[in-house]
Short mmCIF file of C-alpha atoms in Angstrom, two decimals:
data_model
loop_
_atom_site.label_atom_id
_atom_site.label_comp_id
_atom_site.label_asym_id
_atom_site.label_seq_id
_atom_site.Cartn_x
_atom_site.Cartn_y
_atom_site.Cartn_z
CA MET A 154 9.21 -24.32 11.98
CA PRO A 155 7.01 -21.24 12.69
CA MET A 156 7.90 -19.43 9.61
CA PRO A 157 8.50 -21.26 6.30
CA ARG A 158 10.91 -19.81 3.83
CA ASP A 159 8.14 -18.60 1.65
CA SER A 160 5.05 -18.72 3.90
CA ALA A 161 2.75 -19.60 0.96
CA THR A 162 4.92 -22.32 -0.47
CA ASP A 163 3.26 -25.23 1.51
CA GLN A 164 -0.27 -23.83 1.33
CA GLY A 165 -0.71 -23.81 -2.39
CA THR A 166 -1.61 -20.21 -2.25
CA ALA A 167 -0.02 -17.19 -3.82
CA SER A 168 3.79 -16.70 -3.24
CA ASP A 169 4.75 -13.91 -0.96
CA ASP A 170 5.98 -11.92 -3.89
CA GLN A 171 2.72 -12.44 -5.74
CA LEU A 172 0.66 -11.48 -2.68
CA LEU A 173 2.41 -8.20 -2.48
CA ALA A 174 1.94 -7.69 -6.17
CA ASP A 175 -1.83 -8.43 -5.74
CA TYR A 176 -1.96 -5.85 -2.86
CA ALA A 177 -0.19 -3.23 -5.05
CA ALA A 178 -2.69 -3.89 -7.79
CA GLY A 179 -5.66 -3.18 -5.34
CA ARG A 180 -6.99 -6.80 -5.18
CA GLY A 181 -9.74 -7.01 -2.53
CA GLY A 182 -8.81 -9.24 0.42
CA ALA A 183 -5.03 -8.90 -0.15
CA ALA A 184 -4.67 -6.66 2.97
CA ALA A 185 -6.33 -9.24 5.16
CA GLU A 186 -4.20 -11.95 3.61
CA MET A 187 -0.95 -10.14 4.09
CA THR A 188 -1.96 -9.48 7.76
CA ALA A 189 -2.86 -13.13 8.39
CA ARG A 190 0.41 -14.28 6.71
CA PHE A 191 3.06 -11.69 8.06
CA LEU A 192 1.76 -10.15 11.26
CA PRO A 193 2.37 -13.27 13.36
CA LEU A 194 5.89 -13.25 12.21
CA ALA A 195 6.48 -9.76 13.30
CA TYR A 196 4.58 -10.13 16.46
CA ARG A 197 6.49 -13.20 17.56
CA LEU A 198 9.92 -11.63 16.91
CA ALA A 199 8.92 -8.39 18.60
CA PHE A 200 7.45 -10.16 21.69
CA ARG A 201 10.44 -12.41 22.09
CA MET A 202 12.81 -9.53 21.76
CA LEU A 203 11.06 -6.98 23.77
CA GLY A 204 9.26 -9.17 26.27
CA GLN A 205 6.07 -6.95 26.52
CA ALA A 206 2.95 -7.48 24.69
CA ALA A 207 2.12 -3.74 24.37
CA ASP A 208 5.62 -2.81 22.89
CA ALA A 209 5.44 -5.90 20.64
CA GLU A 210 1.99 -4.75 19.36
CA ASP A 211 3.53 -1.35 18.55
CA VAL A 212 6.54 -2.67 16.83
CA ALA A 213 4.59 -5.36 14.89
CA GLN A 214 2.07 -2.86 13.69
CA GLU A 215 4.67 -0.41 12.46
CA ALA A 216 6.57 -3.19 10.76
CA MET A 217 3.34 -4.18 8.78
CA LEU A 218 2.63 -0.48 7.91
CA ARG A 219 6.04 -0.41 6.27
CA LEU A 220 5.36 -3.55 4.51
CA PHE A 221 2.01 -2.33 3.05
CA ARG A 222 3.83 1.01 2.01
CA GLN A 223 6.65 -1.17 0.46
CA ALA A 224 4.39 -3.42 -1.58
CA PRO A 225 3.97 -1.16 -4.64
CA GLY A 226 7.64 -0.82 -5.11
CA TRP A 227 8.45 -4.39 -4.22
CA GLN A 228 10.83 -6.09 -6.75
CA ALA A 229 10.03 -9.79 -6.83
CA GLY A 230 13.01 -12.20 -6.44
CA ARG A 231 15.41 -9.48 -4.95
CA ALA A 232 14.67 -10.50 -1.40
CA ARG A 233 12.52 -12.82 0.59
CA VAL A 234 9.53 -10.94 2.13
CA GLY A 235 10.02 -12.73 5.47
CA THR A 236 13.73 -11.87 5.53
CA TRP A 237 12.81 -8.17 4.86
CA LEU A 238 10.14 -8.08 7.53
CA TYR A 239 12.40 -9.89 10.12
CA ARG A 240 15.08 -7.15 9.57
CA VAL A 241 12.61 -4.38 9.74
CA THR A 242 11.10 -5.77 12.95
CA ALA A 243 14.50 -6.41 14.39
CA ASN A 244 15.56 -2.81 13.71
CA LEU A 245 12.31 -1.38 15.23
CA CYS A 246 12.93 -3.65 18.30
CA ALA A 247 16.38 -2.17 18.74
CA ASP A 248 14.89 1.38 18.47
CA GLN A 249 12.31 0.53 20.99
CA GLY A 250 14.86 -1.18 23.27
CA ARG A 251 17.01 1.95 23.23
CA ARG A 252 13.86 4.11 24.26
CA ARG A 253 12.91 1.83 27.07
CA ARG A 254 14.74 -0.46 29.49
CA LEU A 255 13.95 -4.15 28.98
CA ALA A 256 10.96 -4.95 31.07
CA PRO A 257 10.29 -8.37 32.59
CA LEU A 258 8.75 -10.76 30.07
CA GLU A 259 5.09 -11.51 29.91
CA ALA A 260 5.63 -14.97 28.49
CA ALA A 261 2.68 -16.46 30.18
CA ASP A 262 0.20 -14.11 28.53
CA GLY A 263 -1.83 -15.34 25.65
CA VAL A 264 0.33 -18.52 24.94
CA ALA A 265 -1.76 -21.24 26.83
CA ALA A 266 -1.41 -24.49 25.28
CA PRO A 267 -4.83 -25.66 24.15
CA GLY A 268 -5.74 -29.27 25.13
CA LEU A 269 -3.23 -29.59 27.92
CA PRO A 270 -4.24 -30.55 31.48
CA ALA A 271 -4.30 -27.49 33.61
CA GLU A 272 -1.21 -28.60 35.80
CA GLU A 273 0.81 -29.58 32.81
CA ALA A 274 -0.11 -26.23 30.93
CA LEU A 275 0.94 -24.32 34.00
CA THR A 276 4.29 -26.08 34.20
CA ASP A 277 4.82 -25.56 30.48
CA ARG A 278 3.99 -21.94 30.81
CA ALA A 279 6.38 -21.47 33.66
CA ARG A 280 9.11 -23.18 31.68
CA VAL A 281 8.60 -20.94 28.72
CA ALA A 282 8.43 -17.88 30.85
CA ALA A 283 11.76 -18.94 32.54
CA LEU A 284 13.33 -19.37 29.14
CA HIS A 285 12.17 -15.97 27.97
CA ALA A 286 13.30 -14.41 31.11
CA ALA A 287 16.79 -16.00 30.55
CA ILE A 288 16.77 -14.89 26.98
CA ALA A 289 16.13 -11.31 28.26
CA THR A 290 19.43 -11.24 30.03
CA LEU A 291 21.44 -11.82 26.73
CA PRO A 292 23.02 -8.82 24.93
CA ASP A 293 20.80 -7.55 22.04
CA ARG A 294 22.66 -9.22 19.13
CA GLN A 295 23.12 -12.57 20.89
CA ARG A 296 19.42 -12.40 21.81
CA LEU A 297 18.29 -11.71 18.14
CA ALA A 298 20.56 -14.34 16.77
CA LEU A 299 19.42 -16.92 19.32
CA VAL A 300 15.65 -16.11 18.90
CA LEU A 301 15.88 -16.29 15.13
CA ARG A 302 17.79 -19.53 15.25
CA HIS A 303 16.06 -21.53 17.92
CA LEU A 304 12.61 -20.03 18.23
CA GLU A 305 11.93 -18.84 14.73
CA GLY A 306 13.76 -21.82 13.26
CA LEU A 307 15.74 -19.95 10.67
CA GLY A 308 19.06 -21.19 9.08
CA ASN A 309 22.22 -19.36 9.64
CA PRO A 310 22.50 -17.77 6.14
CA GLU A 311 19.11 -16.12 6.54
CA ILE A 312 19.96 -14.92 9.96
CA ALA A 313 23.03 -13.50 8.50
CA ALA A 314 21.08 -11.73 5.86
CA ILE A 315 18.68 -10.39 8.46
CA MET A 316 21.40 -9.07 10.79
CA GLU A 317 23.70 -8.04 7.88
CA ILE A 318 26.63 -9.90 9.30
CA GLY A 319 28.56 -13.10 8.21
CA VAL A 320 27.52 -16.66 8.74
CA GLU A 321 30.51 -17.32 11.01
CA ALA A 322 29.44 -14.31 13.19
CA VAL A 323 26.06 -15.73 13.53
CA GLU A 324 27.37 -19.05 14.56
CA SER A 325 29.51 -17.33 17.20
CA LEU A 326 26.61 -15.31 18.55
CA VAL A 327 24.22 -18.24 18.76
CA ALA A 328 26.90 -20.50 20.43
CA ARG A 329 27.71 -17.90 23.06
CA GLY A 330 23.95 -17.26 23.68
CA ARG A 331 23.42 -20.95 24.07
CA ARG A 332 26.23 -21.31 26.68
CA ARG A 333 24.99 -18.28 28.56
CA LEU A 334 21.40 -19.50 28.64
CA ALA A 335 22.50 -22.83 29.81
CA GLU A 336 24.39 -21.20 32.70
CA VAL A 337 21.54 -19.01 33.61
CA LEU A 338 19.08 -22.06 33.51
CA ALA A 339 21.42 -24.48 35.15
CA GLY A 340 20.38 -23.46 38.72
CA ARG A 341 16.77 -23.90 37.83
CA ARG A 342 16.72 -27.37 36.44
CA ALA A 343 14.73 -28.91 39.36
CA GLU A 344 12.39 -26.00 39.36
CA LEU A 345 11.85 -26.49 35.62
CA GLY A 346 11.34 -30.16 36.06
CA TYR A 347 14.48 -31.24 34.26
CA GLY A 348 17.25 -33.33 35.51
CA GLY A 349 15.81 -33.67 38.95
CA GLU A 350 17.66 -36.97 39.62
CA ASP A 351 20.97 -35.19 39.49
CA ASP A 352 20.14 -32.69 42.18
CA MET B 279 31.32 -32.02 34.01
CA THR B 280 30.98 -32.62 30.39
CA GLU B 281 27.86 -34.82 30.86
CA ARG B 282 26.29 -32.17 32.97
CA ARG B 283 27.01 -29.54 30.23
CA ASP B 284 25.45 -32.04 27.73
CA ASP B 285 22.48 -32.30 29.97
CA ASP B 286 22.12 -28.62 30.24
CA MET B 287 22.18 -28.25 26.48
CA ALA B 288 19.64 -31.07 26.05
CA ASP B 289 17.37 -29.44 28.59
CA LEU B 290 17.82 -26.17 26.60
CA ASP B 291 16.80 -27.71 23.40
CA ARG B 292 13.59 -29.14 25.05
CA LEU B 293 12.83 -25.66 26.30
CA PHE B 294 13.38 -24.24 22.84
CA ALA B 295 10.98 -26.83 21.37
CA LEU B 296 8.35 -26.02 24.01
CA ALA B 297 8.60 -22.30 23.35
CA ARG B 298 8.25 -22.81 19.57
CA LYS B 299 5.14 -24.84 20.28
CA ARG B 300 3.76 -22.11 22.50
CA ALA B 301 4.54 -19.14 20.30
CA PRO B 302 2.87 -15.95 21.11
CA GLU B 303 0.12 -14.98 18.74
CA PRO B 304 -1.00 -11.34 17.90
CA PRO B 305 -4.10 -10.42 19.81
CA PRO B 306 -7.32 -10.36 17.59
CA GLU B 307 -7.66 -6.65 18.02
CA LEU B 308 -4.19 -6.14 16.70
CA VAL B 309 -4.98 -8.35 13.71
CA ARG B 310 -8.15 -6.09 13.00
CA ARG B 311 -6.29 -2.85 13.41
CA VAL B 312 -3.42 -3.91 11.07
CA GLY B 313 -5.87 -5.23 8.55
CA ARG B 314 -7.84 -1.93 8.46
CA ALA B 315 -4.69 -0.09 8.14
CA GLY B 316 -3.61 -2.29 5.24
CA VAL B 317 -7.00 -1.59 3.41
CA ALA B 318 -6.56 2.21 4.00
CA LEU B 319 -3.03 2.08 2.66
CA GLN B 320 -3.80 -0.16 -0.38
CA PRO B 321 -3.52 1.53 -3.89
CA ALA B 322 -6.87 1.64 -5.70
CA PRO B 323 -7.35 -0.93 -8.50
CA ALA B 324 -7.00 0.29 -11.92
CA ARG B 325 -10.38 1.10 -13.46
CA PRO B 326 -11.67 -1.05 -16.27
CA GLY B 327 -10.94 0.61 -19.54
CA ALA B 328 -8.87 3.27 -18.06
CA ARG B 329 -5.48 3.15 -19.63
CA ALA B 330 -2.33 5.07 -18.71
CA PHE B 331 -1.74 8.28 -20.45
CA TRP B 332 1.22 7.45 -22.62
CA PRO B 333 -0.29 4.28 -24.06
CA ARG B 334 -3.39 6.20 -24.91
CA LEU B 335 -1.26 8.93 -26.66
CA LEU B 336 0.67 6.41 -28.54
CA GLN B 337 -2.43 4.65 -29.77
CA GLY B 338 -3.98 7.94 -30.80
CA ALA B 339 -0.93 8.75 -32.79
CA GLY B 340 -1.23 5.58 -34.85
CA GLY B 341 1.05 3.50 -32.76
CA TRP B 342 4.75 3.25 -33.31
CA PRO B 343 4.66 3.71 -37.27
CA GLY B 344 2.64 6.80 -36.70
CA LEU B 345 4.89 8.09 -34.02
CA GLY B 346 7.91 7.35 -36.38
CA GLY B 347 6.29 9.26 -39.22
CA MET B 348 5.74 12.25 -36.90
CA ALA B 349 9.34 12.19 -35.71
CA ALA B 350 10.57 12.11 -39.32
CA ALA B 351 8.33 15.01 -40.18
CA GLY B 352 9.55 16.91 -37.40
CA VAL B 353 13.20 16.43 -38.40
CA VAL B 354 12.40 17.39 -42.01
CA GLY B 355 10.67 20.58 -40.67
CA LEU B 356 13.63 21.40 -38.55
CA VAL B 357 16.00 21.14 -41.45
CA PHE B 358 13.84 23.34 -43.65
CA GLY B 359 13.40 25.72 -40.75
CA LEU B 360 17.08 26.05 -40.12
CA GLY B 361 17.70 26.41 -43.97
CA GLY B 362 15.17 29.26 -44.01
CA LEU B 363 17.09 31.08 -41.16
CA ILE B 364 20.49 30.60 -42.77
CA GLY B 365 19.48 31.66 -46.28
CA PRO B 366 18.41 35.34 -45.63
CA VAL B 367 21.47 35.87 -43.54
CA ALA B 368 23.69 34.91 -46.39
CA ALA B 369 21.72 37.33 -48.75
CA ASP B 370 21.94 40.15 -46.26
CA GLU B 371 25.75 39.85 -46.14
CA GLY B 372 25.69 40.99 -49.89
CA ALA B 373 23.18 43.80 -49.38
CA GLY B 374 25.64 46.40 -48.63
CA ALA B 375 27.92 45.68 -51.62
CA ALA B 376 27.84 48.08 -54.56
CA LEU B 377 29.09 47.78 -58.13
CA SER B 378 30.43 50.75 -60.01
CA LEU B 379 29.33 50.70 -63.61
CA LEU B 380 31.25 53.65 -64.77
CA PRO B 381 34.95 53.64 -65.01
CA GLY B 382 36.24 55.89 -62.29
CA GLY B 383 32.83 57.10 -61.57
CA ALA B 384 32.62 56.90 -57.87
CA SER B 385 29.54 59.03 -57.88
CA LEU B 386 27.30 56.50 -59.68
CA GLU B 387 27.05 53.39 -57.80
CA GLN B 388 24.29 50.84 -58.28
CA PRO B 389 23.37 48.59 -55.38
CA LEU B 390 23.82 44.89 -56.31
CA LEU B 391 20.42 44.05 -54.80
CA GLY B 392 17.09 45.86 -54.93
CA ALA B 393 18.29 48.07 -57.80
CA GLY B 394 15.13 47.46 -59.86
CA ASP B 395 12.89 49.14 -57.10
CA GLU B 396 14.12 52.55 -57.75
#
């Protein structure tokens, strides 16, 4: 899973709440640690929702600035930092999406798989790009629910908390999103290298 | 038909797994920019030896016992102060009263208070 529930749990380092407290107390290095821990989360979601690196950078940076400003007033245990940041990032993406029309995804940029042979890496890149392009055709809420569930690896209750809807509504959004994606990608199975023997 | 749909879903799950493995990462310049912004926004650490105003005031007053004593003294002072205000008003109320010492002598009246001054 790209984003553990508490990103520090498995690392033996300070918990997310403790890290924010350290930052608020002025501990040196806390800002860099927060950046390393939380910026990838905000950037991944923004990139997958908006499909443009430049927009994703703007949104991720703004989300992080809000987290820095929030840290001194953060109440430990009331909410999970990751959940809060996902929600803020999703809201910023919605704002950004309203300002700009969804642009073609740049899924191939900056996501080369290290260590893979060139041909295989190219195929993988094309597959991921095709998936992201198909995701971009989904309605906003289906796209968000599906990205959080299948690309960020979150559970439905946490997605419900992020989207401020019920768990059943999340399940419905994810199921509809999957069906629609499967339909969109069904005509490209051979191109994507899947199920070639059926075609 | 159902088998084909199952195949589609299985393909989709493989694509999700691939996309998770190839997650986009923030560019190094963005990481540096956000890190610098974080440092700029970070509250300054508390100076060693510098304590907040109220704890220092409390300590200067002798701690909680000292503060309790001051509060009690204040209440006592308030009571005396209010008593001092109420007393003269009561006395003034009688300042205009007069006592006639002579039977039927309305012309000779002695003020009840302050008579010894004249």
